[in-house]
Coordinates of C-alpha atoms and ligand atoms in Angstrom, one line a residue:
G16 CA 1.6 39.1 -8.5
E17 CA 1.2 37.1 -5.3
S18 CA 3.3 34.2 -6.6
E19 CA 6.5 36.2 -6.0
Y20 CA 5.9 35.5 -2.3
I21 CA 5.8 31.8 -2.9
T22 CA 8.9 29.7 -2.5
L23 CA 9.2 26.9 -5.0
D24 CA 10.6 23.6 -3.7
P25 CA 9.8 20.7 -5.9
G26 CA 9.8 17.4 -4.0
F27 CA 9.9 19.4 -0.8
K28 CA 13.7 18.9 -0.6
N29 CA 14.1 21.8 1.8
T30 CA 10.7 22.3 3.2
G31 CA 9.7 21.3 6.7
S32 CA 6.0 20.5 6.8
T33 CA 5.6 20.1 10.6
E34 CA 7.3 20.0 14.0
S35 CA 7.5 16.4 15.2
A36 CA 8.6 14.7 18.4
I37 CA 8.5 11.1 17.0
T38 CA 11.5 10.3 14.9
F39 CA 15.0 12.0 14.9
L40 CA 17.1 11.5 11.8
D41 CA 20.6 12.9 11.0
G42 CA 21.3 12.1 7.4
E43 CA 24.9 13.2 7.5
K44 CA 25.8 11.1 10.5
G45 CA 23.5 8.2 9.7
V46 CA 21.5 8.5 13.0
L47 CA 18.0 7.3 13.6
H48 CA 16.1 7.5 16.9
Y49 CA 12.5 6.7 17.7
R50 CA 11.3 8.9 20.5
G51 CA 15.0 9.3 21.5
Y52 CA 15.9 5.6 21.5
P53 CA 18.6 4.6 19.0
I54 CA 17.3 2.2 16.3
E55 CA 20.2 -0.1 16.9
Q56 CA 19.1 -0.7 20.5
L57 CA 15.4 -1.1 19.6
A58 CA 16.2 -3.6 16.8
E59 CA 18.3 -5.6 19.2
K60 CA 16.3 -5.5 22.4
S61 CA 12.7 -4.6 21.7
T62 CA 9.7 -6.2 20.1
F63 CA 7.5 -4.8 17.3
I64 CA 4.4 -4.2 19.5
E65 CA 6.5 -2.5 22.1
V66 CA 8.0 -0.2 19.5
A67 CA 4.5 0.5 18.1
Y68 CA 3.4 1.6 21.6
L69 CA 6.5 3.7 21.9
L70 CA 6.0 5.5 18.6
I71 CA 2.2 6.1 19.1
Y72 CA 2.2 7.0 22.8
G73 CA 5.7 8.5 23.2
E74 CA 7.1 6.3 26.0
L75 CA 8.1 2.7 26.6
P76 CA 5.2 1.0 28.3
T77 CA 5.4 -0.7 31.7
K78 CA 5.1 -4.4 31.7
E79 CA 1.4 -4.2 32.6
V80 CA 0.6 -1.6 30.1
L81 CA 2.3 -3.5 27.3
E82 CA 0.4 -6.7 28.3
Q83 CA -2.9 -4.7 28.1
F84 CA -1.9 -3.3 24.7
R85 CA -1.0 -6.8 23.4
S86 CA -4.2 -8.3 24.7
A87 CA -6.4 -5.5 23.3
I88 CA -4.7 -6.1 19.9
R89 CA -5.0 -9.9 20.1
K90 CA -8.8 -9.6 20.7
Q91 CA -9.4 -7.6 17.6
M92 CA -7.4 -9.6 15.1
M93 CA -10.5 -11.1 13.4
I94 CA -11.9 -9.2 10.5
H95 CA -15.6 -8.9 9.6
E96 CA -16.6 -12.0 7.7
D97 CA -18.2 -10.0 5.0
M98 CA -14.8 -8.7 4.0
K99 CA -14.2 -12.0 2.4
N100 CA -16.5 -10.9 -0.4
F101 CA -13.8 -8.4 -1.5
F102 CA -11.5 -11.2 -2.3
V103 CA -14.0 -12.7 -4.7
G104 CA -13.8 -9.6 -6.8
F105 CA -10.0 -9.3 -7.2
P106 CA -8.3 -11.2 -10.1
S107 CA -6.2 -13.9 -8.4
K108 CA -2.9 -12.2 -9.5
S109 CA -3.7 -8.7 -8.5
H110 CA -0.9 -6.9 -6.7
P111 CA -1.1 -7.3 -2.9
M112 CA -0.5 -3.5 -2.4
G113 CA -3.6 -2.7 -4.4
Q114 CA -5.7 -5.1 -2.4
L115 CA -4.3 -3.9 0.9
S116 CA -5.0 -0.3 0.4
C117 CA -8.5 -1.2 -0.8
L118 CA -9.2 -3.4 2.2
V119 CA -7.8 -1.0 4.8
G120 CA -9.9 1.8 3.3
A121 CA -12.9 -0.5 3.5
L122 CA -12.5 -1.0 7.2
S123 CA -14.1 2.4 7.8
S124 CA -17.3 0.9 6.4
F125 CA -17.2 -1.9 8.9
Y126 CA -16.1 0.2 11.8
P127 CA -17.8 3.5 11.2
E128 CA -17.1 5.0 14.6
S129 CA -13.8 6.0 12.9
L130 CA -15.7 8.5 10.7
N131 CA -16.3 10.9 13.5
P132 CA -13.6 13.6 13.3
N133 CA -14.5 14.6 16.9
A134 CA -14.1 11.2 18.3
T135 CA -12.9 10.9 21.9
E136 CA -9.4 9.7 22.7
E137 CA -10.8 6.4 23.7
E138 CA -12.7 6.0 20.4
D139 CA -9.5 6.9 18.5
N140 CA -7.6 4.3 20.5
K141 CA -10.1 1.7 19.4
T142 CA -9.5 2.5 15.8
I143 CA -5.7 2.4 16.4
I144 CA -6.0 -1.0 18.0
N145 CA -8.2 -2.2 15.2
L146 CA -5.7 -1.2 12.6
L147 CA -2.7 -2.8 14.3
A148 CA -4.8 -5.9 14.9
K149 CA -6.5 -6.4 11.6
M150 CA -3.8 -5.4 9.1
P151 CA -1.8 -8.7 9.6
T152 CA -5.0 -10.7 9.1
I153 CA -5.8 -8.8 5.9
V154 CA -2.3 -9.3 4.6
S155 CA -2.6 -13.1 5.3
W156 CA -5.9 -13.3 3.5
I157 CA -4.2 -11.6 0.5
Q158 CA -1.5 -14.3 0.6
K159 CA -4.0 -17.1 1.0
K160 CA -6.0 -15.9 -1.9
S161 CA -2.9 -15.8 -4.2
L162 CA -2.3 -19.4 -3.3
G163 CA -5.9 -20.5 -3.6
Q164 CA -5.9 -21.7 0.0
P165 CA -8.5 -21.3 2.8
V166 CA -7.7 -18.5 5.2
V167 CA -6.3 -19.3 8.7
Y168 CA -7.9 -17.4 11.5
P169 CA -5.9 -15.7 14.3
K170 CA -5.4 -17.6 17.5
N171 CA -5.6 -16.2 21.0
N172 CA -2.6 -18.1 22.3
Y173 CA -0.1 -16.6 19.8
G174 CA 1.9 -13.5 19.9
Y175 CA 1.6 -10.9 17.2
I176 CA 4.3 -12.2 14.9
E177 CA 3.6 -15.8 15.5
N178 CA -0.1 -15.2 14.7
F179 CA 0.9 -13.4 11.5
L180 CA 3.3 -16.1 10.4
N181 CA 0.7 -18.8 11.2
M182 CA -2.0 -17.1 9.2
I183 CA 0.5 -16.7 6.3
F184 CA 2.3 -20.0 6.3
G185 CA 0.1 -22.2 8.6
E186 CA -2.6 -24.5 7.5
V187 CA -6.2 -24.6 8.7
T188 CA -5.6 -27.9 10.5
G189 CA -2.7 -28.4 12.9
E190 CA -0.3 -26.2 14.8
T191 CA 2.7 -24.8 13.0
T192 CA 5.7 -23.9 15.1
F193 CA 8.2 -21.3 13.9
D194 CA 11.9 -21.2 14.3
P195 CA 12.8 -18.5 16.8
V196 CA 15.3 -17.2 14.2
V197 CA 12.4 -16.5 11.9
I198 CA 10.4 -14.8 14.6
S199 CA 13.2 -12.6 15.7
A200 CA 14.0 -11.7 12.1
M201 CA 10.4 -10.5 11.6
H202 CA 10.5 -8.4 14.7
K203 CA 13.8 -6.8 13.6
L204 CA 12.6 -6.0 10.1
L205 CA 9.3 -4.6 11.2
I206 CA 11.0 -2.5 13.9
L207 CA 13.5 -1.1 11.3
H208 CA 10.6 0.0 9.1
A209 CA 8.3 1.3 11.8
D210 CA 8.9 5.0 11.2
H211 CA 11.0 7.4 9.2
E212 CA 9.7 10.9 9.8
Q213 CA 8.2 12.8 6.9
N214 CA 8.8 10.4 4.0
C215 CA 6.4 10.2 1.0
S216 CA 3.9 7.8 2.5
T217 CA 3.9 9.4 6.0
S218 CA 3.5 12.9 4.5
T219 CA 0.6 11.5 2.5
V220 CA -1.0 10.1 5.7
R221 CA -0.6 13.4 7.4
I222 CA -1.9 15.5 4.5
V223 CA -5.0 13.2 4.0
G224 CA -5.7 13.2 7.7
S225 CA -5.4 16.9 7.8
S226 CA -8.7 17.2 6.0
N227 CA -10.2 15.3 8.9
A228 CA -10.5 12.2 6.7
N229 CA -10.7 9.1 9.0
L230 CA -7.7 7.1 10.1
Y231 CA -8.4 4.1 7.8
A232 CA -8.7 6.4 4.8
S233 CA -5.5 8.1 5.7
I234 CA -3.6 4.9 6.1
S235 CA -5.0 3.5 2.9
A236 CA -3.6 6.6 1.1
G237 CA -0.2 6.0 2.8
I238 CA -0.2 2.4 1.5
N239 CA -0.7 3.7 -2.0
A240 CA 2.1 6.1 -1.7
L241 CA 4.4 3.4 -0.3
W242 CA 3.6 1.1 -3.3
G243 CA 5.8 3.1 -5.8
P244 CA 9.2 1.6 -6.7
L245 CA 11.0 4.8 -5.6
H246 CA 9.6 4.3 -2.1
G247 CA 8.5 1.0 -0.5
G248 CA 8.1 -0.7 -3.8
A249 CA 11.9 -0.7 -4.0
N250 CA 12.2 -3.9 -1.9
Q251 CA 10.4 -5.9 -4.6
A252 CA 12.2 -4.0 -7.4
V253 CA 15.6 -4.9 -5.8
I254 CA 15.0 -8.6 -5.9
E255 CA 13.7 -8.5 -9.4
M256 CA 16.8 -6.5 -10.4
L257 CA 19.1 -9.0 -8.7
E258 CA 17.3 -11.9 -10.4
A259 CA 17.6 -10.1 -13.8
I260 CA 21.4 -9.6 -13.2
K261 CA 21.8 -13.3 -12.2
N262 CA 19.9 -14.5 -15.3
D263 CA 22.0 -12.2 -17.4
G264 CA 25.2 -13.8 -16.4
G265 CA 25.8 -12.1 -13.1
D266 CA 27.6 -9.1 -14.6
A267 CA 27.2 -6.4 -11.9
D268 CA 29.3 -3.9 -13.9
K269 CA 27.0 -3.9 -16.8
Y270 CA 24.1 -2.8 -14.6
L271 CA 26.2 -0.2 -12.9
A272 CA 26.9 1.3 -16.3
K273 CA 23.2 1.3 -17.1
A274 CA 22.5 3.1 -13.8
K275 CA 25.0 5.8 -14.6
D276 CA 23.8 6.3 -18.2
K277 CA 21.6 9.4 -18.2
N278 CA 19.8 8.1 -21.3
D279 CA 18.8 5.0 -19.6
P280 CA 15.9 5.3 -17.1
F281 CA 17.3 2.3 -15.1
R282 CA 18.3 3.1 -11.5
L283 CA 20.1 0.9 -9.1
M284 CA 17.2 -0.2 -6.9
G285 CA 17.9 -0.1 -3.2
F286 CA 20.5 2.6 -3.6
G287 CA 20.3 6.3 -2.7
H288 CA 18.2 8.2 -0.2
R289 CA 16.8 11.7 0.1
V290 CA 18.2 12.2 3.5
Y291 CA 21.0 9.8 4.2
K292 CA 24.2 10.9 2.6
N293 CA 26.8 8.7 4.3
F294 CA 25.0 5.5 5.1
D295 CA 21.5 4.3 6.0
P296 CA 21.8 2.9 9.6
R297 CA 18.9 0.6 8.9
A298 CA 20.8 -0.9 5.9
K299 CA 23.8 -1.5 8.2
I300 CA 21.7 -3.5 10.7
I301 CA 19.8 -5.4 7.9
K302 CA 23.0 -6.4 6.0
K303 CA 24.4 -8.0 9.1
A304 CA 21.1 -9.6 10.0
C305 CA 20.9 -10.9 6.5
D306 CA 24.2 -12.8 6.8
D307 CA 23.2 -14.1 10.3
I308 CA 19.7 -15.2 9.3
L309 CA 20.7 -17.0 6.1
E310 CA 23.4 -18.8 7.9
K311 CA 21.2 -19.9 10.8
L312 CA 18.5 -21.0 8.4
G313 CA 21.0 -22.8 6.2
V314 CA 19.8 -20.9 3.2
Q315 CA 22.2 -20.2 0.3
D316 CA 21.0 -17.6 -2.1
P317 CA 23.1 -16.8 -5.1
I318 CA 21.4 -13.4 -5.2
L319 CA 23.1 -12.5 -1.9
D320 CA 26.5 -12.8 -3.7
I321 CA 25.3 -10.6 -6.6
A322 CA 24.0 -8.0 -4.1
K323 CA 27.4 -7.9 -2.3
K324 CA 29.3 -7.7 -5.6
L325 CA 27.0 -4.9 -6.8
E326 CA 27.3 -3.0 -3.5
E327 CA 31.1 -3.2 -3.6
A328 CA 31.3 -2.1 -7.2
A329 CA 29.0 0.9 -6.5
L330 CA 30.7 2.0 -3.4
N331 CA 34.0 2.2 -5.3
D332 CA 32.5 4.0 -8.4
Q333 CA 33.0 7.7 -8.8
Y334 CA 29.4 8.3 -10.0
F335 CA 28.0 6.8 -6.8
V336 CA 30.7 8.4 -4.5
D337 CA 30.0 11.8 -6.0
R338 CA 26.3 11.6 -5.5
K339 CA 26.6 10.0 -2.0
L340 CA 24.6 7.0 -3.1
Y341 CA 24.6 4.1 -0.6
P342 CA 22.5 1.0 -0.1
N343 CA 19.3 1.8 1.7
V344 CA 16.9 -0.2 3.9
D345 CA 15.4 -1.9 0.9
F346 CA 18.6 -3.3 -0.5
Y347 CA 19.0 -6.4 1.7
S348 CA 15.5 -6.6 3.3
G349 CA 14.1 -8.6 0.3
I350 CA 16.8 -11.2 0.6
I351 CA 15.7 -11.9 4.2
Y352 CA 12.0 -11.9 3.3
R353 CA 12.8 -14.4 0.6
A354 CA 14.7 -16.6 2.9
L355 CA 11.7 -16.5 5.3
G356 CA 9.6 -17.8 2.5
F357 CA 7.8 -14.7 1.1
E358 CA 7.1 -14.1 -2.6
S359 CA 8.6 -10.9 -3.9
D360 CA 5.2 -9.2 -4.5
M361 CA 4.5 -9.5 -0.7
F362 CA 7.6 -7.5 0.3
T363 CA 6.1 -4.1 0.1
V364 CA 3.1 -5.3 2.0
L365 CA 5.5 -6.3 4.8
F366 CA 7.0 -2.9 4.7
A367 CA 3.5 -1.4 5.1
L368 CA 2.9 -3.7 8.1
G369 CA 6.1 -2.4 9.7
R370 CA 5.4 1.3 8.8
L371 CA 1.8 1.1 10.2
P372 CA 2.7 2.3 13.8
G373 CA 4.7 5.2 12.4
W374 CA 1.8 6.3 10.2
I375 CA -0.6 6.0 13.1
A376 CA 1.8 8.0 15.4
Q377 CA 2.2 10.7 12.8
W378 CA -1.6 10.9 12.2
K379 CA -2.2 11.2 15.9
E380 CA 0.5 13.8 16.4
M381 CA -1.0 15.9 13.6
R382 CA -4.5 15.6 15.2
D383 CA -3.3 16.3 18.7
N384 CA -1.4 19.4 17.5
K385 CA -4.5 20.5 15.6
E386 CA -2.5 21.2 12.5
P387 CA -4.1 23.1 9.7
I388 CA -5.2 21.4 6.5
G389 CA -2.3 20.6 4.2
R390 CA -2.5 22.7 1.1
P391 CA 0.7 23.6 -0.8
R392 CA 0.7 26.6 -3.2
Q393 CA 2.1 26.7 -6.7
I394 CA 3.5 29.1 -9.2
Y395 CA 1.2 29.3 -12.2
V396 CA 3.0 29.0 -15.6
G397 CA 0.1 28.3 -17.9
E398 CA -1.8 30.5 -20.4
T399 CA -3.0 33.9 -19.5
K400 CA -6.7 34.7 -19.9
R401 CA -8.1 33.8 -23.3
D402 CA -11.6 33.5 -24.8
Y403 CA -13.4 30.3 -25.6
V404 CA -13.4 29.4 -29.3
G405 CA -15.7 27.1 -31.3
F406 CA -14.6 24.1 -33.3
D407 CA -14.3 26.1 -36.5
K408 CA -11.6 28.3 -35.0
R409 CA -9.3 25.5 -33.4
Ligands
LIG3 N1 20.8 4.8 -9.3 C1 21.4 5.7 -10.1 N2 21.4 7.0 -9.9 C2 20.8 7.5 -8.9 C3 20.1 6.7 -8.0 C4 20.1 5.3 -8.2 N3 19.5 4.5 -7.4 N4 19.5 7.4 -7.0 C5 19.9 8.7 -7.3 N5 20.6 8.7 -8.4 C6 21.3 9.9 -9.0 C7 20.2 10.8 -9.8 O1 20.2 10.4 -11.1 C8 20.8 12.2 -9.6 O2 21.9 12.3 -10.5 P1 22.2 13.7 -11.2 O3 22.5 14.7 -10.0 O4 23.4 13.4 -12.0 O5 21.0 14.1 -11.9 C9 21.4 12.1 -8.2 O6 21.7 10.8 -7.9 C10 20.4 12.6 -7.1 O7 19.2 11.9 -7.2 P2 17.7 12.4 -7.0 O8 16.8 11.6 -7.8 O9 17.8 13.9 -7.1 O10 17.6 12.1 -5.4 P3 16.2 12.1 -4.6 O11 16.5 12.5 -3.3 O12 15.2 12.9 -5.4 O13 15.8 10.6 -4.7 C11 15.6 8.3 -4.2 C12 16.0 9.7 -3.7 C13 15.6 7.3 -3.1 C14 14.2 8.3 -4.8 C15 16.6 7.8 -5.3 O14 17.9 7.7 -4.8 C16 16.2 6.5 -6.0 O15 15.4 6.5 -7.0 N6 16.6 5.3 -5.5 C17 16.2 4.1 -6.1 C18 14.9 3.6 -5.4 C19 15.0 3.2 -4.0 O16 15.9 2.4 -3.6 N7 14.1 3.7 -3.2 C20 14.1 3.3 -1.7 C21 14.4 4.5 -0.9 S1 14.7 4.1 0.9 C22 13.3 3.4 1.5 C23 12.0 3.9 1.1 O17 11.8 5.1 1.0 O18 11.2 3.1 0.8

């Protein structure tokens, strides 16, 4: 039948879904470029909003253009007051990722111009700015709800990261100032997460968007894909794993053995990657940043020692060597987020905030290229035709 013409590739391990000019990745060499610029240089020299512009529009902005972009975002950081009602409905301990996907999806109801699949470029840009502007505010409301505290509104005199930190950690009264070490750590982490070509959540955003669903709906779907512990949820899972090892006497070898045991579903969280087979360049930068930041903040976290012990043990273990399993971006990021004061269930939300420009850029590219609707095929292996039978014959 026709299925003999269909190539089966579960998990799309060898299937390219699109041509893309956004992110270049060489898994053998451990290379990652955004629009041609090496990730190491961007993490060192750029800012998150500049990288967002670069990813979405393809070039580094001039000073004036960047200022306009920043100012447009700053002006849209408030969210519709009626969105507060959503928070009343969530149980106080509901997971931040579930709340985030719901609230981002709900933005389309408050900003319905996004619903038009034939929107002009200017209208699309408005939606893009809205998303970049409102997502930090939504994330901060989620945090405040979990603490039972009143929300802190965005301020016009703050930069993007300062505004975010102030809405998260600040109080309604008074000005909070943030250590430049903290601000620069946030820029670095968000930049390192900003895009990663056709990963699970990004492919989700493109495939949802390919049906002409609006940008908010597409990003909301991406957030749900990111939630899983095999993808973005790994950063929370790593910290929980390290905590468990610590509370269990700190025996890294025991957990290594569990990870190798094929009868045990346990995997070493923060290890392994579909594409990187020598090292994850993001993990390299994050590991160094982690040491730097903890030292500068004077934080001593016993979990860092366990992470290092585990990493060393794994890198010298035949099982991990044979399968080319190395620490990925999520292995050390949680330790930094924790040092900055975030609870572990907020880590994946921070990943989402970082990945947002990448998702937007990929959605825009898909639309600009007028890509067809995403619709994979299958090979049917079920029953052949049979006749319906009544209860008495089953
Ligand atoms: N611990 C133990 N064994 C592992 C691990 C791990 N973390 N990762 C892969 N393996 C083994 C796996 O059991 C398989 O062994 P075998 O060939 O004997 O059956 C082999 O390595 C290949 O694994 P795979 O599942 O076929 O590889 P994949 O490309 O489908 O999965 C992955 C990639 C990232 C989902 C996987 O490595 C994993 O589950 N890692 C842990 C979760 C994690 O850290 N995710 C974050 C990924 S990076 C950032 C992001 O995407 O958010």
